[in-house]
């Protein structure tokens, strides 16, 4: 092959490579991101727009001994809701996680080590969320899409990291503060006073919460509302 033909050949090859690279780049741009595929938003949810349903957000890092009694009460009233689990808890309590999931409850992400996410950089935020995602995926095969920041602490970096990983960030409408105030009557009042559709009610597995739970469910029903998983309550929101 002459020098002239070789140069022509390489120009053709190079041109084809450029065209192929351009096509690939255009395809990648056109593909939806994980956030777009899951409907993730960088804005936190404090409530849903449902006018007939509320949700119980049960955050779990400890209190494992109270989870089965809670499951029994929820089952008695045919209620399913959402348990947000910590990754470090999942590793030591995979059988309990399976019981929660097998009972039909939604599983959400509560970070791995209960860190203050507002103080974490982007990489650490992603690590806390993704490590928990992997732990739950390994234990029960579920790809979670809801993230509840520990202690409700988040910043823009947290919101963006969660959305990039395909997560909606969930806050709450009502906080029972049951981790601090071990008073079943107080927990009950905080959960249901002036309750309305779309409310997200935060609680934890504690002895006092177990004592208040059945009363809470009965009061929700008496108000003409149902209890559903968080994803159901927020699906018409934003």
PDB file of C-alpha atoms in Angstrom:
ATOM      1  CA  UNK A   1       0.000   0.000   0.000  1.00  0.00           C
ATOM      2  CA  UNK A   2       1.353   3.384  -0.996  1.00  0.00           C
ATOM      3  CA  UNK A   3       1.965   6.130   1.503  1.00  0.00           C
ATOM      4  CA  UNK A   4      -0.903   8.075  -0.033  1.00  0.00           C
ATOM      5  CA  UNK A   5      -3.318   5.139   0.297  1.00  0.00           C
ATOM      6  CA  UNK A   6      -2.176   4.456   3.855  1.00  0.00           C
ATOM      7  CA  UNK A   7      -2.905   8.051   4.811  1.00  0.00           C
ATOM      8  CA  UNK A   8      -6.330   7.822   3.205  1.00  0.00           C
ATOM      9  CA  UNK A   9      -7.025   4.538   5.001  1.00  0.00           C
ATOM     10  CA  UNK A  10      -6.115   5.966   8.393  1.00  0.00           C
ATOM     11  CA  UNK A  11      -8.241   9.049   7.741  1.00  0.00           C
ATOM     12  CA  UNK A  12     -11.224   6.799   7.040  1.00  0.00           C
ATOM     13  CA  UNK A  13     -10.594   4.699  10.153  1.00  0.00           C
ATOM     14  CA  UNK A  14     -10.166   7.781  12.298  1.00  0.00           C
ATOM     15  CA  UNK A  15     -13.329   9.288  10.877  1.00  0.00           C
ATOM     16  CA  UNK A  16     -15.289   6.136  11.667  1.00  0.00           C
ATOM     17  CA  UNK A  17     -13.947   6.123  15.226  1.00  0.00           C
ATOM     18  CA  UNK A  18     -15.022   9.733  15.715  1.00  0.00           C
ATOM     19  CA  UNK A  19     -18.490   8.969  14.341  1.00  0.00           C
ATOM     20  CA  UNK A  20     -18.846   5.904  16.586  1.00  0.00           C
ATOM     21  CA  UNK A  21     -17.738   7.829  19.643  1.00  0.00           C
ATOM     22  CA  UNK A  22     -20.221  10.582  18.869  1.00  0.00           C
ATOM     23  CA  UNK A  23     -23.066   8.081  18.516  1.00  0.00           C
ATOM     24  CA  UNK A  24     -22.171   6.421  21.835  1.00  0.00           C
ATOM     25  CA  UNK A  25     -22.008   9.794  23.565  1.00  0.00           C
ATOM     26  CA  UNK A  26     -25.427  10.766  22.205  1.00  0.00           C
ATOM     27  CA  UNK A  27     -26.935   7.462  23.354  1.00  0.00           C
ATOM     28  CA  UNK A  28     -25.502   7.890  26.852  1.00  0.00           C
ATOM     29  CA  UNK A  29     -26.890  11.404  27.079  1.00  0.00           C
ATOM     30  CA  UNK A  30     -30.291  10.173  25.961  1.00  0.00           C
ATOM     31  CA  UNK A  31     -30.442   7.361  28.538  1.00  0.00           C
ATOM     32  CA  UNK A  32     -32.313   8.292  31.730  1.00  0.00           C
ATOM     33  CA  UNK A  33     -30.251   8.633  34.872  1.00  0.00           C
ATOM     34  CA  UNK A  34     -30.947   6.447  37.883  1.00  0.00           C
ATOM     35  CA  UNK A  35     -32.683   9.386  39.524  1.00  0.00           C
ATOM     36  CA  UNK A  36     -34.921   9.843  36.472  1.00  0.00           C
ATOM     37  CA  UNK A  37     -35.721   6.119  36.294  1.00  0.00           C
ATOM     38  CA  UNK A  38     -36.831   5.972  39.926  1.00  0.00           C
ATOM     39  CA  UNK A  39     -38.498   9.372  40.054  1.00  0.00           C
ATOM     40  CA  UNK A  40     -36.007  10.521  42.666  1.00  0.00           C
ATOM     41  CA  UNK A  41     -36.114  14.161  43.658  1.00  0.00           C
ATOM     42  CA  UNK A  42     -33.510  16.375  45.293  1.00  0.00           C
ATOM     43  CA  UNK A  43     -36.278  17.932  47.407  1.00  0.00           C
ATOM     44  CA  UNK A  44     -37.217  16.269  50.709  1.00  0.00           C
ATOM     45  CA  UNK A  45     -40.715  14.999  51.387  1.00  0.00           C
ATOM     46  CA  UNK A  46     -42.327  16.132  54.631  1.00  0.00           C
ATOM     47  CA  UNK A  47     -45.742  14.736  53.759  1.00  0.00           C
ATOM     48  CA  UNK A  48     -47.737  13.310  50.892  1.00  0.00           C
ATOM     49  CA  UNK A  49     -50.790  14.677  49.149  1.00  0.00           C
ATOM     50  CA  UNK A  50     -52.984  11.670  49.856  1.00  0.00           C
ATOM     51  CA  UNK A  51     -56.248  12.751  51.450  1.00  0.00           C
ATOM     52  CA  UNK A  52     -57.083   9.309  52.787  1.00  0.00           C
ATOM     53  CA  UNK A  53     -53.813   7.658  53.901  1.00  0.00           C
ATOM     54  CA  UNK A  54     -51.016   8.260  56.395  1.00  0.00           C
ATOM     55  CA  UNK A  55     -47.818   6.316  57.022  1.00  0.00           C
ATOM     56  CA  UNK A  56     -45.885   5.146  60.048  1.00  0.00           C
ATOM     57  CA  UNK A  57     -42.148   5.645  59.578  1.00  0.00           C
ATOM     58  CA  UNK A  58     -40.430   3.149  61.860  1.00  0.00           C
ATOM     59  CA  UNK A  59     -36.700   3.893  62.056  1.00  0.00           C
ATOM     60  CA  UNK A  60     -34.588   0.935  63.172  1.00  0.00           C
ATOM     61  CA  UNK A  61     -31.049   0.872  64.557  1.00  0.00           C
ATOM     62  CA  UNK A  62     -31.898  -0.686  67.914  1.00  0.00           C
ATOM     63  CA  UNK A  63     -34.946  -2.011  69.745  1.00  0.00           C
ATOM     64  CA  UNK A  64     -34.913  -5.292  67.846  1.00  0.00           C
ATOM     65  CA  UNK A  65     -36.784  -7.015  70.680  1.00  0.00           C
ATOM     66  CA  UNK A  66     -39.782  -4.742  70.096  1.00  0.00           C
ATOM     67  CA  UNK A  67     -40.096  -5.333  66.353  1.00  0.00           C
ATOM     68  CA  UNK A  68     -41.977  -8.642  66.533  1.00  0.00           C
ATOM     69  CA  UNK A  69     -44.623  -7.204  68.894  1.00  0.00           C
ATOM     70  CA  UNK A  70     -45.033  -4.284  66.477  1.00  0.00           C
ATOM     71  CA  UNK A  71     -45.368  -6.687  63.544  1.00  0.00           C
ATOM     72  CA  UNK A  72     -48.014  -8.641  65.446  1.00  0.00           C
ATOM     73  CA  UNK A  73     -50.089  -5.518  66.110  1.00  0.00           C
ATOM     74  CA  UNK A  74     -49.761  -4.292  62.524  1.00  0.00           C
ATOM     75  CA  UNK A  75     -50.801  -7.720  61.232  1.00  0.00           C
ATOM     76  CA  UNK A  76     -53.826  -7.790  63.557  1.00  0.00           C
ATOM     77  CA  UNK A  77     -55.169  -4.738  61.730  1.00  0.00           C
ATOM     78  CA  UNK A  78     -53.914  -5.800  58.292  1.00  0.00           C
ATOM     79  CA  UNK A  79     -51.647  -2.743  58.158  1.00  0.00           C
ATOM     80  CA  UNK A  80     -48.473  -2.413  56.105  1.00  0.00           C
ATOM     81  CA  UNK A  81     -46.110   0.516  56.487  1.00  0.00           C
ATOM     82  CA  UNK A  82     -42.421   1.414  56.090  1.00  0.00           C
ATOM     83  CA  UNK A  83     -39.421   0.389  58.176  1.00  0.00           C
ATOM     84  CA  UNK A  84     -36.287   2.496  57.571  1.00  0.00           C
ATOM     85  CA  UNK A  85     -33.313   0.350  58.546  1.00  0.00           C
ATOM     86  CA  UNK A  86     -29.705   1.150  59.387  1.00  0.00           C
ATOM     87  CA  UNK A  87     -27.099  -0.804  57.462  1.00  0.00           C
ATOM     88  CA  UNK A  88     -25.086  -1.750  60.529  1.00  0.00           C
ATOM     89  CA  UNK A  89     -28.306  -3.081  62.115  1.00  0.00           C
ATOM     90  CA  UNK A  90     -29.127  -5.099  59.006  1.00  0.00           C
ATOM     91  CA  UNK A  91     -25.792  -6.936  59.126  1.00  0.00           C
ATOM     92  CA  UNK A  92     -26.530  -8.313  62.592  1.00  0.00           C
ATOM     93  CA  UNK A  93     -30.277  -8.746  62.211  1.00  0.00           C
ATOM     94  CA  UNK A  94     -30.926 -10.099  58.729  1.00  0.00           C
ATOM     95  CA  UNK A  95     -33.506 -12.629  59.983  1.00  0.00           C
ATOM     96  CA  UNK A  96     -35.544  -9.880  61.629  1.00  0.00           C
ATOM     97  CA  UNK A  97     -35.316  -7.844  58.432  1.00  0.00           C
ATOM     98  CA  UNK A  98     -36.657 -10.837  56.505  1.00  0.00           C
ATOM     99  CA  UNK A  99     -39.591 -11.086  58.913  1.00  0.00           C
ATOM    100  CA  UNK A 100     -40.413  -7.416  58.329  1.00  0.00           C
ATOM    101  CA  UNK A 101     -40.221  -7.845  54.576  1.00  0.00           C
ATOM    102  CA  UNK A 102     -42.131 -11.139  54.552  1.00  0.00           C
ATOM    103  CA  UNK A 103     -44.931  -9.440  56.486  1.00  0.00           C
ATOM    104  CA  UNK A 104     -45.394  -7.130  53.491  1.00  0.00           C
ATOM    105  CA  UNK A 105     -43.799  -3.981  54.847  1.00  0.00           C
ATOM    106  CA  UNK A 106     -41.794  -1.555  52.747  1.00  0.00           C
ATOM    107  CA  UNK A 107     -38.078  -1.267  53.529  1.00  0.00           C
ATOM    108  CA  UNK A 108     -36.336   2.118  53.454  1.00  0.00           C
ATOM    109  CA  UNK A 109     -32.721   3.246  53.845  1.00  0.00           C
ATOM    110  CA  UNK A 110     -31.630   4.917  57.099  1.00  0.00           C
ATOM    111  CA  UNK A 111     -27.887   5.171  56.429  1.00  0.00           C
ATOM    112  CA  UNK A 112     -25.222   2.750  57.625  1.00  0.00           C
ATOM    113  CA  UNK A 113     -23.778   4.158  60.854  1.00  0.00           C
ATOM    114  CA  UNK A 114     -26.395   6.784  61.852  1.00  0.00           C
ATOM    115  CA  UNK A 115     -24.120   9.662  60.876  1.00  0.00           C
ATOM    116  CA  UNK A 116     -24.920  13.373  60.786  1.00  0.00           C
ATOM    117  CA  UNK A 117     -25.369  13.563  57.013  1.00  0.00           C
ATOM    118  CA  UNK A 118     -25.376  17.349  56.945  1.00  0.00           C
ATOM    119  CA  UNK A 119     -21.734  17.261  58.035  1.00  0.00           C
ATOM    120  CA  UNK A 120     -20.649  14.613  55.513  1.00  0.00           C
ATOM    121  CA  UNK A 121     -19.106  15.342  52.136  1.00  0.00           C
ATOM    122  CA  UNK A 122     -20.637  13.994  48.933  1.00  0.00           C
ATOM    123  CA  UNK A 123     -18.537  10.828  48.854  1.00  0.00           C
ATOM    124  CA  UNK A 124     -19.338   9.943  52.469  1.00  0.00           C
ATOM    125  CA  UNK A 125     -23.047  10.623  51.942  1.00  0.00           C
ATOM    126  CA  UNK A 126     -23.052   8.274  48.977  1.00  0.00           C
ATOM    127  CA  UNK A 127     -21.108   5.631  50.915  1.00  0.00           C
ATOM    128  CA  UNK A 128     -23.541   5.661  53.855  1.00  0.00           C
ATOM    129  CA  UNK A 129     -26.534   5.309  51.536  1.00  0.00           C
ATOM    130  CA  UNK A 130     -25.060   2.842  49.047  1.00  0.00           C
ATOM    131  CA  UNK A 131     -23.550   0.583  51.733  1.00  0.00           C
ATOM    132  CA  UNK A 132     -26.960   0.243  53.355  1.00  0.00           C
ATOM    133  CA  UNK A 133     -28.530  -0.376  49.970  1.00  0.00           C
ATOM    134  CA  UNK A 134     -26.075  -3.198  49.332  1.00  0.00           C
ATOM    135  CA  UNK A 135     -26.634  -4.733  52.780  1.00  0.00           C
ATOM    136  CA  UNK A 136     -30.403  -4.857  52.282  1.00  0.00           C
ATOM    137  CA  UNK A 137     -30.049  -6.095  48.720  1.00  0.00           C
ATOM    138  CA  UNK A 138     -27.821  -8.929  49.904  1.00  0.00           C
ATOM    139  CA  UNK A 139     -30.194  -9.847  52.743  1.00  0.00           C
ATOM    140  CA  UNK A 140     -33.602  -9.750  51.034  1.00  0.00           C
ATOM    141  CA  UNK A 141     -33.011  -8.847  47.385  1.00  0.00           C
ATOM    142  CA  UNK A 142     -34.758  -5.463  47.618  1.00  0.00           C
ATOM    143  CA  UNK A 143     -33.642  -2.294  45.826  1.00  0.00           C
ATOM    144  CA  UNK A 144     -34.739   0.501  48.151  1.00  0.00           C
ATOM    145  CA  UNK A 145     -35.729   3.947  46.837  1.00  0.00           C
ATOM    146  CA  UNK A 146     -36.547   5.885  50.037  1.00  0.00           C
ATOM    147  CA  UNK A 147     -33.900   7.437  52.297  1.00  0.00           C
ATOM    148  CA  UNK A 148     -34.586   8.866  55.762  1.00  0.00           C
ATOM    149  CA  UNK A 149     -31.552  10.808  57.042  1.00  0.00           C
ATOM    150  CA  UNK A 150     -30.612   9.854  60.615  1.00  0.00           C
ATOM    151  CA  UNK A 151     -31.883  12.467  63.086  1.00  0.00           C
ATOM    152  CA  UNK A 152     -33.400  14.294  60.108  1.00  0.00           C
ATOM    153  CA  UNK A 153     -30.028  15.906  59.380  1.00  0.00           C
ATOM    154  CA  UNK A 154     -29.322  16.736  55.752  1.00  0.00           C
ATOM    155  CA  UNK A 155     -27.925  19.408  53.461  1.00  0.00           C
ATOM    156  CA  UNK A 156     -27.942  19.999  49.728  1.00  0.00           C
ATOM    157  CA  UNK A 157     -25.032  17.574  49.407  1.00  0.00           C
ATOM    158  CA  UNK A 158     -27.123  14.857  51.054  1.00  0.00           C
ATOM    159  CA  UNK A 159     -30.147  15.536  48.859  1.00  0.00           C
ATOM    160  CA  UNK A 160     -28.079  15.489  45.692  1.00  0.00           C
ATOM    161  CA  UNK A 161     -26.222  12.312  46.691  1.00  0.00           C
ATOM    162  CA  UNK A 162     -29.481  10.540  47.475  1.00  0.00           C
ATOM    163  CA  UNK A 163     -31.055  11.601  44.176  1.00  0.00           C
ATOM    164  CA  UNK A 164     -27.979  10.506  42.227  1.00  0.00           C
ATOM    165  CA  UNK A 165     -28.373   7.067  43.801  1.00  0.00           C
ATOM    166  CA  UNK A 166     -32.037   6.918  42.827  1.00  0.00           C
ATOM    167  CA  UNK A 167     -33.456   7.830  46.226  1.00  0.00           C
ATOM    168  CA  UNK A 168     -36.197  10.140  47.451  1.00  0.00           C
ATOM    169  CA  UNK A 169     -35.283  11.807  50.748  1.00  0.00           C
ATOM    170  CA  UNK A 170     -38.022  11.376  53.354  1.00  0.00           C
ATOM    171  CA  UNK A 171     -38.539  13.550  56.411  1.00  0.00           C
ATOM    172  CA  UNK A 172     -41.680  13.509  58.570  1.00  0.00           C
ATOM    173  CA  UNK A 173     -44.852  15.411  59.389  1.00  0.00           C
ATOM    174  CA  UNK A 174     -45.174  14.231  62.980  1.00  0.00           C
ATOM    175  CA  UNK A 175     -42.430  13.178  65.372  1.00  0.00           C
ATOM    176  CA  UNK A 176     -43.503  11.042  68.335  1.00  0.00           C
ATOM    177  CA  UNK A 177     -40.056  11.558  69.936  1.00  0.00           C
ATOM    178  CA  UNK A 178     -40.506   8.080  71.387  1.00  0.00           C
ATOM    179  CA  UNK A 179     -36.756   7.508  71.590  1.00  0.00           C
ATOM    180  CA  UNK A 180     -36.608  10.183  74.314  1.00  0.00           C
ATOM    181  CA  UNK A 181     -40.009  10.295  75.953  1.00  0.00           C
ATOM    182  CA  UNK A 182     -41.025   6.832  77.119  1.00  0.00           C
ATOM    183  CA  UNK A 183     -44.647   7.737  77.706  1.00  0.00           C
ATOM    184  CA  UNK A 184     -47.236   5.801  75.696  1.00  0.00           C
ATOM    185  CA  UNK A 185     -49.941   8.437  76.199  1.00  0.00           C
ATOM    186  CA  UNK A 186     -47.661  11.228  74.997  1.00  0.00           C
ATOM    187  CA  UNK A 187     -46.530   9.181  71.996  1.00  0.00           C
ATOM    188  CA  UNK A 188     -50.169   8.500  71.127  1.00  0.00           C
ATOM    189  CA  UNK A 189     -51.140  12.186  71.291  1.00  0.00           C
ATOM    190  CA  UNK A 190     -48.191  13.296  69.184  1.00  0.00           C
ATOM    191  CA  UNK A 191     -49.023  10.679  66.583  1.00  0.00           C
ATOM    192  CA  UNK A 192     -52.710  11.374  66.079  1.00  0.00           C
ATOM    193  CA  UNK A 193     -53.731  14.830  67.343  1.00  0.00           C
ATOM    194  CA  UNK A 194     -55.390  16.646  64.403  1.00  0.00           C
ATOM    195  CA  UNK A 195     -54.161  13.918  62.068  1.00  0.00           C
ATOM    196  CA  UNK A 196     -54.858  14.329  58.355  1.00  0.00           C
ATOM    197  CA  UNK A 197     -54.252  12.514  55.095  1.00  0.00           C
ATOM    198  CA  UNK A 198     -50.661  12.641  53.879  1.00  0.00           C
ATOM    199  CA  UNK A 199     -49.099  12.712  57.341  1.00  0.00           C
ATOM    200  CA  UNK A 200     -45.840  10.816  57.864  1.00  0.00           C
ATOM    201  CA  UNK A 201     -45.579   9.731  61.513  1.00  0.00           C
ATOM    202  CA  UNK A 202     -42.074   9.056  62.830  1.00  0.00           C
ATOM    203  CA  UNK A 203     -41.525   6.388  65.464  1.00  0.00           C
ATOM    204  CA  UNK A 204     -39.041   3.775  66.667  1.00  0.00           C
ATOM    205  CA  UNK A 205     -39.193   0.303  68.184  1.00  0.00           C
ATOM    206  CA  UNK A 206     -39.523   1.022  71.907  1.00  0.00           C
ATOM    207  CA  UNK A 207     -41.586  -0.530  74.685  1.00  0.00           C
ATOM    208  CA  UNK A 208     -43.720   2.613  74.997  1.00  0.00           C
ATOM    209  CA  UNK A 209     -44.292   2.717  71.232  1.00  0.00           C
ATOM    210  CA  UNK A 210     -45.532  -0.872  71.304  1.00  0.00           C
ATOM    211  CA  UNK A 211     -47.961   0.109  74.072  1.00  0.00           C
ATOM    212  CA  UNK A 212     -49.234   3.070  72.022  1.00  0.00           C
ATOM    213  CA  UNK A 213     -49.291   1.424  68.592  1.00  0.00           C
ATOM    214  CA  UNK A 214     -52.674  -0.284  68.700  1.00  0.00           C
ATOM    215  CA  UNK A 215     -54.342   2.897  69.980  1.00  0.00           C
ATOM    216  CA  UNK A 216     -52.669   4.863  67.183  1.00  0.00           C
ATOM    217  CA  UNK A 217     -53.972   2.482  64.536  1.00  0.00           C
ATOM    218  CA  UNK A 218     -57.499   2.563  65.980  1.00  0.00           C
ATOM    219  CA  UNK A 219     -57.455   6.384  66.084  1.00  0.00           C
ATOM    220  CA  UNK A 220     -56.272   6.603  62.459  1.00  0.00           C
ATOM    221  CA  UNK A 221     -59.086   4.302  61.371  1.00  0.00           C
ATOM    222  CA  UNK A 222     -61.605   6.262  63.442  1.00  0.00           C
ATOM    223  CA  UNK A 223     -60.498   9.417  61.600  1.00  0.00           C
ATOM    224  CA  UNK A 224     -61.509   7.777  58.323  1.00  0.00           C
ATOM    225  CA  UNK A 225     -57.909   7.241  57.245  1.00  0.00           C
ATOM    226  CA  UNK A 226     -55.841   4.224  56.296  1.00  0.00           C
ATOM    227  CA  UNK A 227     -52.201   3.391  57.024  1.00  0.00           C
ATOM    228  CA  UNK A 228     -50.031   2.693  53.985  1.00  0.00           C
ATOM    229  CA  UNK A 229     -46.330   2.533  53.091  1.00  0.00           C
ATOM    230  CA  UNK A 230     -44.541   5.850  52.623  1.00  0.00           C
ATOM    231  CA  UNK A 231     -44.169   5.372  48.871  1.00  0.00           C
ATOM    232  CA  UNK A 232     -47.941   5.092  48.540  1.00  0.00           C
ATOM    233  CA  UNK A 233     -48.640   8.181  50.623  1.00  0.00           C
ATOM    234  CA  UNK A 234     -46.150  10.388  48.758  1.00  0.00           C
ATOM    235  CA  UNK A 235     -46.689   9.093  45.241  1.00  0.00           C
ATOM    236  CA  UNK A 236     -49.010  11.949  44.303  1.00  0.00           C
ATOM    237  CA  UNK A 237     -46.703  14.481  45.979  1.00  0.00           C
ATOM    238  CA  UNK A 238     -44.216  16.637  44.032  1.00  0.00           C
TER     239      UNK A 238
END
